[in-house]
mmCIF file of C-alpha atoms in Angstrom:
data_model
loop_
_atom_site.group_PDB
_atom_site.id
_atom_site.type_symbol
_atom_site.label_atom_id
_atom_site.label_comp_id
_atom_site.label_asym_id
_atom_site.label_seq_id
_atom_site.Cartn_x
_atom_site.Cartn_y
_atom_site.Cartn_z
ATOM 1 C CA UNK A 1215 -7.710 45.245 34.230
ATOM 2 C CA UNK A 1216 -9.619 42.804 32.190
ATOM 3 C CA UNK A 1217 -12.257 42.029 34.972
ATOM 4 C CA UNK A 1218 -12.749 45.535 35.417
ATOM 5 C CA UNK A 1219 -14.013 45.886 31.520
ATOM 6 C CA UNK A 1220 -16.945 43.899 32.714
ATOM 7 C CA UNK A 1221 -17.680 45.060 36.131
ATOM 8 C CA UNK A 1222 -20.698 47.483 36.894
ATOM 9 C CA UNK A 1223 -19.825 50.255 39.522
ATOM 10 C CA UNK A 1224 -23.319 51.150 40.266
ATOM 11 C CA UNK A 1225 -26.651 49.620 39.509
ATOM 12 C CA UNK A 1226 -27.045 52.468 36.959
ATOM 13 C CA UNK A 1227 -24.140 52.733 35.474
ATOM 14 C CA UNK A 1228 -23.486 49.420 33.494
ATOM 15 C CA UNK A 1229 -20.010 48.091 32.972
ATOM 16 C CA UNK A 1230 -18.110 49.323 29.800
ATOM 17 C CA UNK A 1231 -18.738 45.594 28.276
ATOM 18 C CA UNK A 1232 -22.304 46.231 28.824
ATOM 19 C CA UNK A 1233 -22.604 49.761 27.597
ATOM 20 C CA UNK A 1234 -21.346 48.828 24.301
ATOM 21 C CA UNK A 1235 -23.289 46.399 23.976
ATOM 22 C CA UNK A 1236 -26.069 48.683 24.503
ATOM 23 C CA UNK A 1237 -24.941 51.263 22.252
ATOM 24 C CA UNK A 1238 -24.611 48.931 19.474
ATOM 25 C CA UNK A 1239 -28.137 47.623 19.782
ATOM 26 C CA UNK A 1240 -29.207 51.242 19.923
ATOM 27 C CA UNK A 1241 -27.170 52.338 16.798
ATOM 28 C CA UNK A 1242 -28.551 49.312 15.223
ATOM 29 C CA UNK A 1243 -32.374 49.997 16.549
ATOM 30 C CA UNK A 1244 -31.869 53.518 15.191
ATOM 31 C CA UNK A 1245 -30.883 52.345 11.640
ATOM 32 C CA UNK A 1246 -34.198 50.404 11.657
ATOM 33 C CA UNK A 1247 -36.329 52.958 12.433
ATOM 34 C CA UNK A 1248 -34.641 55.871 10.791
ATOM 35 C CA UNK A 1249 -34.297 53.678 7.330
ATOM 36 C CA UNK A 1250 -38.147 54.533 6.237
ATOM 37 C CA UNK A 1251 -37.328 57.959 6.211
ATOM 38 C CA UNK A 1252 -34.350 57.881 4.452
ATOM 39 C CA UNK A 1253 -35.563 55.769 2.031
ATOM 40 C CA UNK A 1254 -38.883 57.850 1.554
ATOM 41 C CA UNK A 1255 -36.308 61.016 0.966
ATOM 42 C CA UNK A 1256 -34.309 59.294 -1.169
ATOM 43 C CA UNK A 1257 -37.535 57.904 -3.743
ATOM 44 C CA UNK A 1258 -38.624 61.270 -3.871
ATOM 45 C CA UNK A 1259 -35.282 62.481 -5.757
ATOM 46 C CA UNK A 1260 -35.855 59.518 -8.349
ATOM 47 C CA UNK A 1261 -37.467 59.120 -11.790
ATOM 48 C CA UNK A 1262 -40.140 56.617 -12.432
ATOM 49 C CA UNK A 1263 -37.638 54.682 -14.008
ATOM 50 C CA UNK A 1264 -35.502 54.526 -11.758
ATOM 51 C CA UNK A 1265 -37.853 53.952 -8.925
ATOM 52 C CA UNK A 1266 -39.074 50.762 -11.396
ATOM 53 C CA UNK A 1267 -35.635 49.352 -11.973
ATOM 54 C CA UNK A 1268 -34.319 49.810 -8.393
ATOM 55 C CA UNK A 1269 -33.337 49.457 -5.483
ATOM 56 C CA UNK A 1270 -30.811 52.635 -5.847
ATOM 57 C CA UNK A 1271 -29.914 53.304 -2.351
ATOM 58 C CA UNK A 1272 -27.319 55.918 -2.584
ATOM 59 C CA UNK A 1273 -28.023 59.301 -4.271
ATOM 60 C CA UNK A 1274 -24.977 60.688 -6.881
ATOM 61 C CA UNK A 1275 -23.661 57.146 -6.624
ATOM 62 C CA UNK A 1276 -26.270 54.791 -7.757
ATOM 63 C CA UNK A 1277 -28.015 57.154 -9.341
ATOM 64 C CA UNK A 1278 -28.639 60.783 -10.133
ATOM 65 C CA UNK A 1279 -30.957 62.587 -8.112
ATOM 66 C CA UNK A 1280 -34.114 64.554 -9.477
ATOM 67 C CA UNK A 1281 -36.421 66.807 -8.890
ATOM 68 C CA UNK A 1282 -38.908 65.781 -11.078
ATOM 69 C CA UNK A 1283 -41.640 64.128 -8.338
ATOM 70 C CA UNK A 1284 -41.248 67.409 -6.472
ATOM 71 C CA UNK A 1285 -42.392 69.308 -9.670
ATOM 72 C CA UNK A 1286 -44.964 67.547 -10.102
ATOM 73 C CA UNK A 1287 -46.247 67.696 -6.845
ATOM 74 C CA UNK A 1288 -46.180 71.445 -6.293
ATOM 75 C CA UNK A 1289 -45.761 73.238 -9.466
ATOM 76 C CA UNK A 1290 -47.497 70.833 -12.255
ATOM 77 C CA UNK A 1291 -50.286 69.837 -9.615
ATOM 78 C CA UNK A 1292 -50.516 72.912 -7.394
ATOM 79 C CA UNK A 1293 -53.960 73.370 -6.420
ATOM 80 C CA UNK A 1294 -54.141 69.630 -6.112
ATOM 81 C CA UNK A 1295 -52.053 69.323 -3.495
ATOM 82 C CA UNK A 1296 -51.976 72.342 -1.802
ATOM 83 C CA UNK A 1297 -55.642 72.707 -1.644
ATOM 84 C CA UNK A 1298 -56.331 69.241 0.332
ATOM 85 C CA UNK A 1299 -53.089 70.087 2.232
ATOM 86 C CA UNK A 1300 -54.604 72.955 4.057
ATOM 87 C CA UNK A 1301 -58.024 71.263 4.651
ATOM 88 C CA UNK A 1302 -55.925 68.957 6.646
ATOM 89 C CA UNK A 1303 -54.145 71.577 8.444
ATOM 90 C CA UNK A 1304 -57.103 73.545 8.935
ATOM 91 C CA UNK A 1305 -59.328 70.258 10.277
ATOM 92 C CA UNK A 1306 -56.707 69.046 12.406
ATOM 93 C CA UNK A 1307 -55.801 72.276 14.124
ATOM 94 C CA UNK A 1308 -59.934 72.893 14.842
ATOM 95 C CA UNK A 1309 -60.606 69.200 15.722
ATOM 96 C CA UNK A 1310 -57.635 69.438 18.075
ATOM 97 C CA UNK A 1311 -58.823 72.759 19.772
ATOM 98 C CA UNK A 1312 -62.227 71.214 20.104
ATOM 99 C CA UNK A 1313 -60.679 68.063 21.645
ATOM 100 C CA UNK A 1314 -58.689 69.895 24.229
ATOM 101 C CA UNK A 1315 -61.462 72.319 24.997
ATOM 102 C CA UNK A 1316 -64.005 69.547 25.317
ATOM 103 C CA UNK A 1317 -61.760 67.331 27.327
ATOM 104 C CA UNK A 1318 -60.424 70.283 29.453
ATOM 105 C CA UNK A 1319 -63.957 70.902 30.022
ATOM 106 C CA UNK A 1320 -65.285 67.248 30.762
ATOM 107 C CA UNK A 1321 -61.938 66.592 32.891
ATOM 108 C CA UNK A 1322 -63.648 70.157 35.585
ATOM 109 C CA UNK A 1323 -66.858 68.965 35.156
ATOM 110 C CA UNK A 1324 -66.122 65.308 36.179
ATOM 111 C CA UNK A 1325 -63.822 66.584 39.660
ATOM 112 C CA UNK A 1326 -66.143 69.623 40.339
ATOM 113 C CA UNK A 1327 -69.679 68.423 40.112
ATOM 114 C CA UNK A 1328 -71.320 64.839 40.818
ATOM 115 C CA UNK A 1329 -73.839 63.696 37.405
ATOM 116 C CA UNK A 1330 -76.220 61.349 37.898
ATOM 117 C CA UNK A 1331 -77.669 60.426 34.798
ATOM 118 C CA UNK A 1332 -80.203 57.216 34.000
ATOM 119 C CA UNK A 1333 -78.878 54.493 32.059
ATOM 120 C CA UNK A 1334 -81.788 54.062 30.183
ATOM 121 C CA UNK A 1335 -81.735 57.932 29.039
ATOM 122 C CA UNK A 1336 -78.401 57.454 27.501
ATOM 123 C CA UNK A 1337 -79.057 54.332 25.802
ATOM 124 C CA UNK A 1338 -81.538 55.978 24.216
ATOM 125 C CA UNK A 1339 -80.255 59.361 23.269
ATOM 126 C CA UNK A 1340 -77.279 56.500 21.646
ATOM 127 C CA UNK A 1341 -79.924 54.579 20.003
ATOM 128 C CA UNK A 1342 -81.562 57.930 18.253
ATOM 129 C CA UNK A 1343 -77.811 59.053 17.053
ATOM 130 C CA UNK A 1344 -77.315 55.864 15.534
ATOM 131 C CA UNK A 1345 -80.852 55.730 13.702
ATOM 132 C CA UNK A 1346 -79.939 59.381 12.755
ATOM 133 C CA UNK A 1347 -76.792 58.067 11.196
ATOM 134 C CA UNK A 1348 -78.342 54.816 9.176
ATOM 135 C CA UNK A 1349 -80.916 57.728 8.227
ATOM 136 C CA UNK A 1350 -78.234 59.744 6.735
ATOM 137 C CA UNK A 1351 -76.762 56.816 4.939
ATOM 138 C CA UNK A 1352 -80.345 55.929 3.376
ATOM 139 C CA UNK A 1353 -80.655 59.142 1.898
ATOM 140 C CA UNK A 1354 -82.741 61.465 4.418
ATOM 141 C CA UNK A 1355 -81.255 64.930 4.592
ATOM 142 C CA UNK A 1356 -79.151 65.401 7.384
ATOM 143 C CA UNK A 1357 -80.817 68.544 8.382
ATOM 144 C CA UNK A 1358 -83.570 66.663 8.620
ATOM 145 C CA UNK A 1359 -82.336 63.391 10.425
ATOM 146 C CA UNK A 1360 -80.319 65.529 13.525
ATOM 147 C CA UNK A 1361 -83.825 67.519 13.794
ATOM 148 C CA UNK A 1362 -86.067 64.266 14.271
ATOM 149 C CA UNK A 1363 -83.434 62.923 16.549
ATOM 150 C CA UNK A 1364 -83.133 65.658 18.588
ATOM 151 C CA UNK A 1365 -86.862 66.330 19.242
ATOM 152 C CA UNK A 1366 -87.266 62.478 19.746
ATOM 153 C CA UNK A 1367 -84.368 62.353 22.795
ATOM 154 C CA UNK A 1368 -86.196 65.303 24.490
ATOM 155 C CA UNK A 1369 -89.437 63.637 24.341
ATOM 156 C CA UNK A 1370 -87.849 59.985 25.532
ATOM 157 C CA UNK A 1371 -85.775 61.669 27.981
ATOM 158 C CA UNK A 1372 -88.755 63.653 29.706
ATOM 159 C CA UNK A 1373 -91.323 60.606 29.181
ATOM 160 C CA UNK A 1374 -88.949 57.374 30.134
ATOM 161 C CA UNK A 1375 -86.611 59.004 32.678
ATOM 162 C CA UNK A 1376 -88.418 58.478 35.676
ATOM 163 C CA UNK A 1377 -89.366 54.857 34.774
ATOM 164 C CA UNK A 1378 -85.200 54.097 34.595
ATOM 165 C CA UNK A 1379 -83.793 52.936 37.999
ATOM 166 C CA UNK A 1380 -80.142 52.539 37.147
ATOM 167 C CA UNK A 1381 -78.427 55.603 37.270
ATOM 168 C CA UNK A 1382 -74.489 56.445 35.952
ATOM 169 C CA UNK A 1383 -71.597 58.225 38.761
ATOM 170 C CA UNK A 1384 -68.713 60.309 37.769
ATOM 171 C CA UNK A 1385 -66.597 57.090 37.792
ATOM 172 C CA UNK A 1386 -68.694 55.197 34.872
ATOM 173 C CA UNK A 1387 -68.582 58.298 32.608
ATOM 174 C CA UNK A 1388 -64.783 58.565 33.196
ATOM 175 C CA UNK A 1389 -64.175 54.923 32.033
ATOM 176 C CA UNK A 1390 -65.970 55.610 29.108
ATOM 177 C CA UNK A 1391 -63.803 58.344 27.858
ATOM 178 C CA UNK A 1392 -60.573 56.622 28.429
ATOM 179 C CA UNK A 1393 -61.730 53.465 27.314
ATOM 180 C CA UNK A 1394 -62.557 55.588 23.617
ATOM 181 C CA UNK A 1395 -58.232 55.419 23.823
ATOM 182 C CA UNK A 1396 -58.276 52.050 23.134
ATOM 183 C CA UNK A 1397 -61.377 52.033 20.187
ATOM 184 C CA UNK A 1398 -59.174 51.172 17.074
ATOM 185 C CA UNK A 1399 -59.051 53.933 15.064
ATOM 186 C CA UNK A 1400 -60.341 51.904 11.889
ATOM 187 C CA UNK A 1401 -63.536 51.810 13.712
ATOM 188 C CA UNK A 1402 -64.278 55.684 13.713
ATOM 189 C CA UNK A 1403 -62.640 56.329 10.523
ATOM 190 C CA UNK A 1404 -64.592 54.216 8.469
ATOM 191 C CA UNK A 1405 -67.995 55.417 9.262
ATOM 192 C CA UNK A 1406 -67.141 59.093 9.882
ATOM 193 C CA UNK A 1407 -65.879 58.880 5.937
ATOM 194 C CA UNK A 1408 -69.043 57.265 4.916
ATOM 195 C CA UNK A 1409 -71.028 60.026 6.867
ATOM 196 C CA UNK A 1410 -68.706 62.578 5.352
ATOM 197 C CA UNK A 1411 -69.135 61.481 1.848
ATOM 198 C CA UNK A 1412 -72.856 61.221 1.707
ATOM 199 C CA UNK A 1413 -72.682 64.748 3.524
ATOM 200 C CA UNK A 1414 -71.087 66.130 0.429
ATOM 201 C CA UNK A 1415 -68.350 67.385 3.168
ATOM 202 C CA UNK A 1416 -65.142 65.171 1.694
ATOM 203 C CA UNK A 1417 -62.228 67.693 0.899
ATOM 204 C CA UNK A 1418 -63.621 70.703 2.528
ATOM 205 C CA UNK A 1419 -62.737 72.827 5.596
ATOM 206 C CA UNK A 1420 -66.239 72.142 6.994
#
């Protein structure tokens, strides 16, 4: 009877010594993870002082709860926190849709077709972005900076494409765009808020 408490009937079915085991470390795991959460709830029913003279881990018994932060938050401070709320919903819903559409369409273009394009070409057309972007930063109207870029990559691509030998496959340009999963998003972030600020675009739906 005792032996039996250890002993696994099947390779996925663990014995009942080793399912407890498991559930414990699960229970345990999900008290760790689940613990933020609670405690982020639990801060937001608290006063300042309370919050400052803590830890108060149990609502009604450690303390009384309040609804003073949420006050603040949404009635004293209304259009300051709805208003940046909803350019977040309404950025990440479009930047999403433009992700999946974009990927949906790279993903048919990639299986369907067969792209040959010169290395040199798209160093280039990379080179003129990033010149367009240090432009930006410097001061030079955008408008102005995308236009100069753009009418420079036609004219490099149509002068210098014939004199590159090296030429990308379907393969290469598929590497790059799941190797872009494992940029750090720190890396993006930064500049794209630097571009955004001297844009005048920070806090808008644009």
């Amino acid at each position: 009877m005792f032996r039996r408490f250890f002993k696994s009937t099947s390779p996925l079915r663990p014995s009942p010594f080793g399912a407890t085991i498991s559930y414990v470390l699960l229970i345990i795991w999900a008290g760790v993870v689940l613990f933020p959460l609670y405690w982020l709830v639990v801060t937001s029913l608290k006063l300042p002082i309370q919050v400052n003279e803590g830890p108060f881990y149990l609502p009604f018994i450690d303390y009384t709860p309040s609804l003073h932060a949420w006050q603040y938050i949404f009635v004293d401070l209304r259009n300051d926190t709805l208003r940046p709320y909803m350019n977040t919903v309404v950025v990440a819903l479009t930047s999403s849709a433009l992700s999946l559409s974009l990927g949906t369409a790279a993903a048919y273009g990639l299986t369907r077709f067969v792209y040959r394009p010169k290395l040199g070409s798209v160093l280039v057309v990379l080179g003129l972005i990033a010149l367009a972007v240090v432009a930006i930063g410097m001061g030079v109207p955008w408008q102005l900076a995308v236009l100069v870029a753009i009418v420079l990559a036609i004219l490099a691509v149509q002068t210098l494409n014939r004199r590159f030998q090296r030429s990308l496959q379907n393969q290469d340009v598929a590497f790059w765009l799941i190797s872009q999963r494992i940029l750090p998003p720190v890396a993006v972030v930064i500049p794209i808020y630097v571009l955004f600020q001297q844009l005048g675009l920070l806090d808008t739906k644009t």
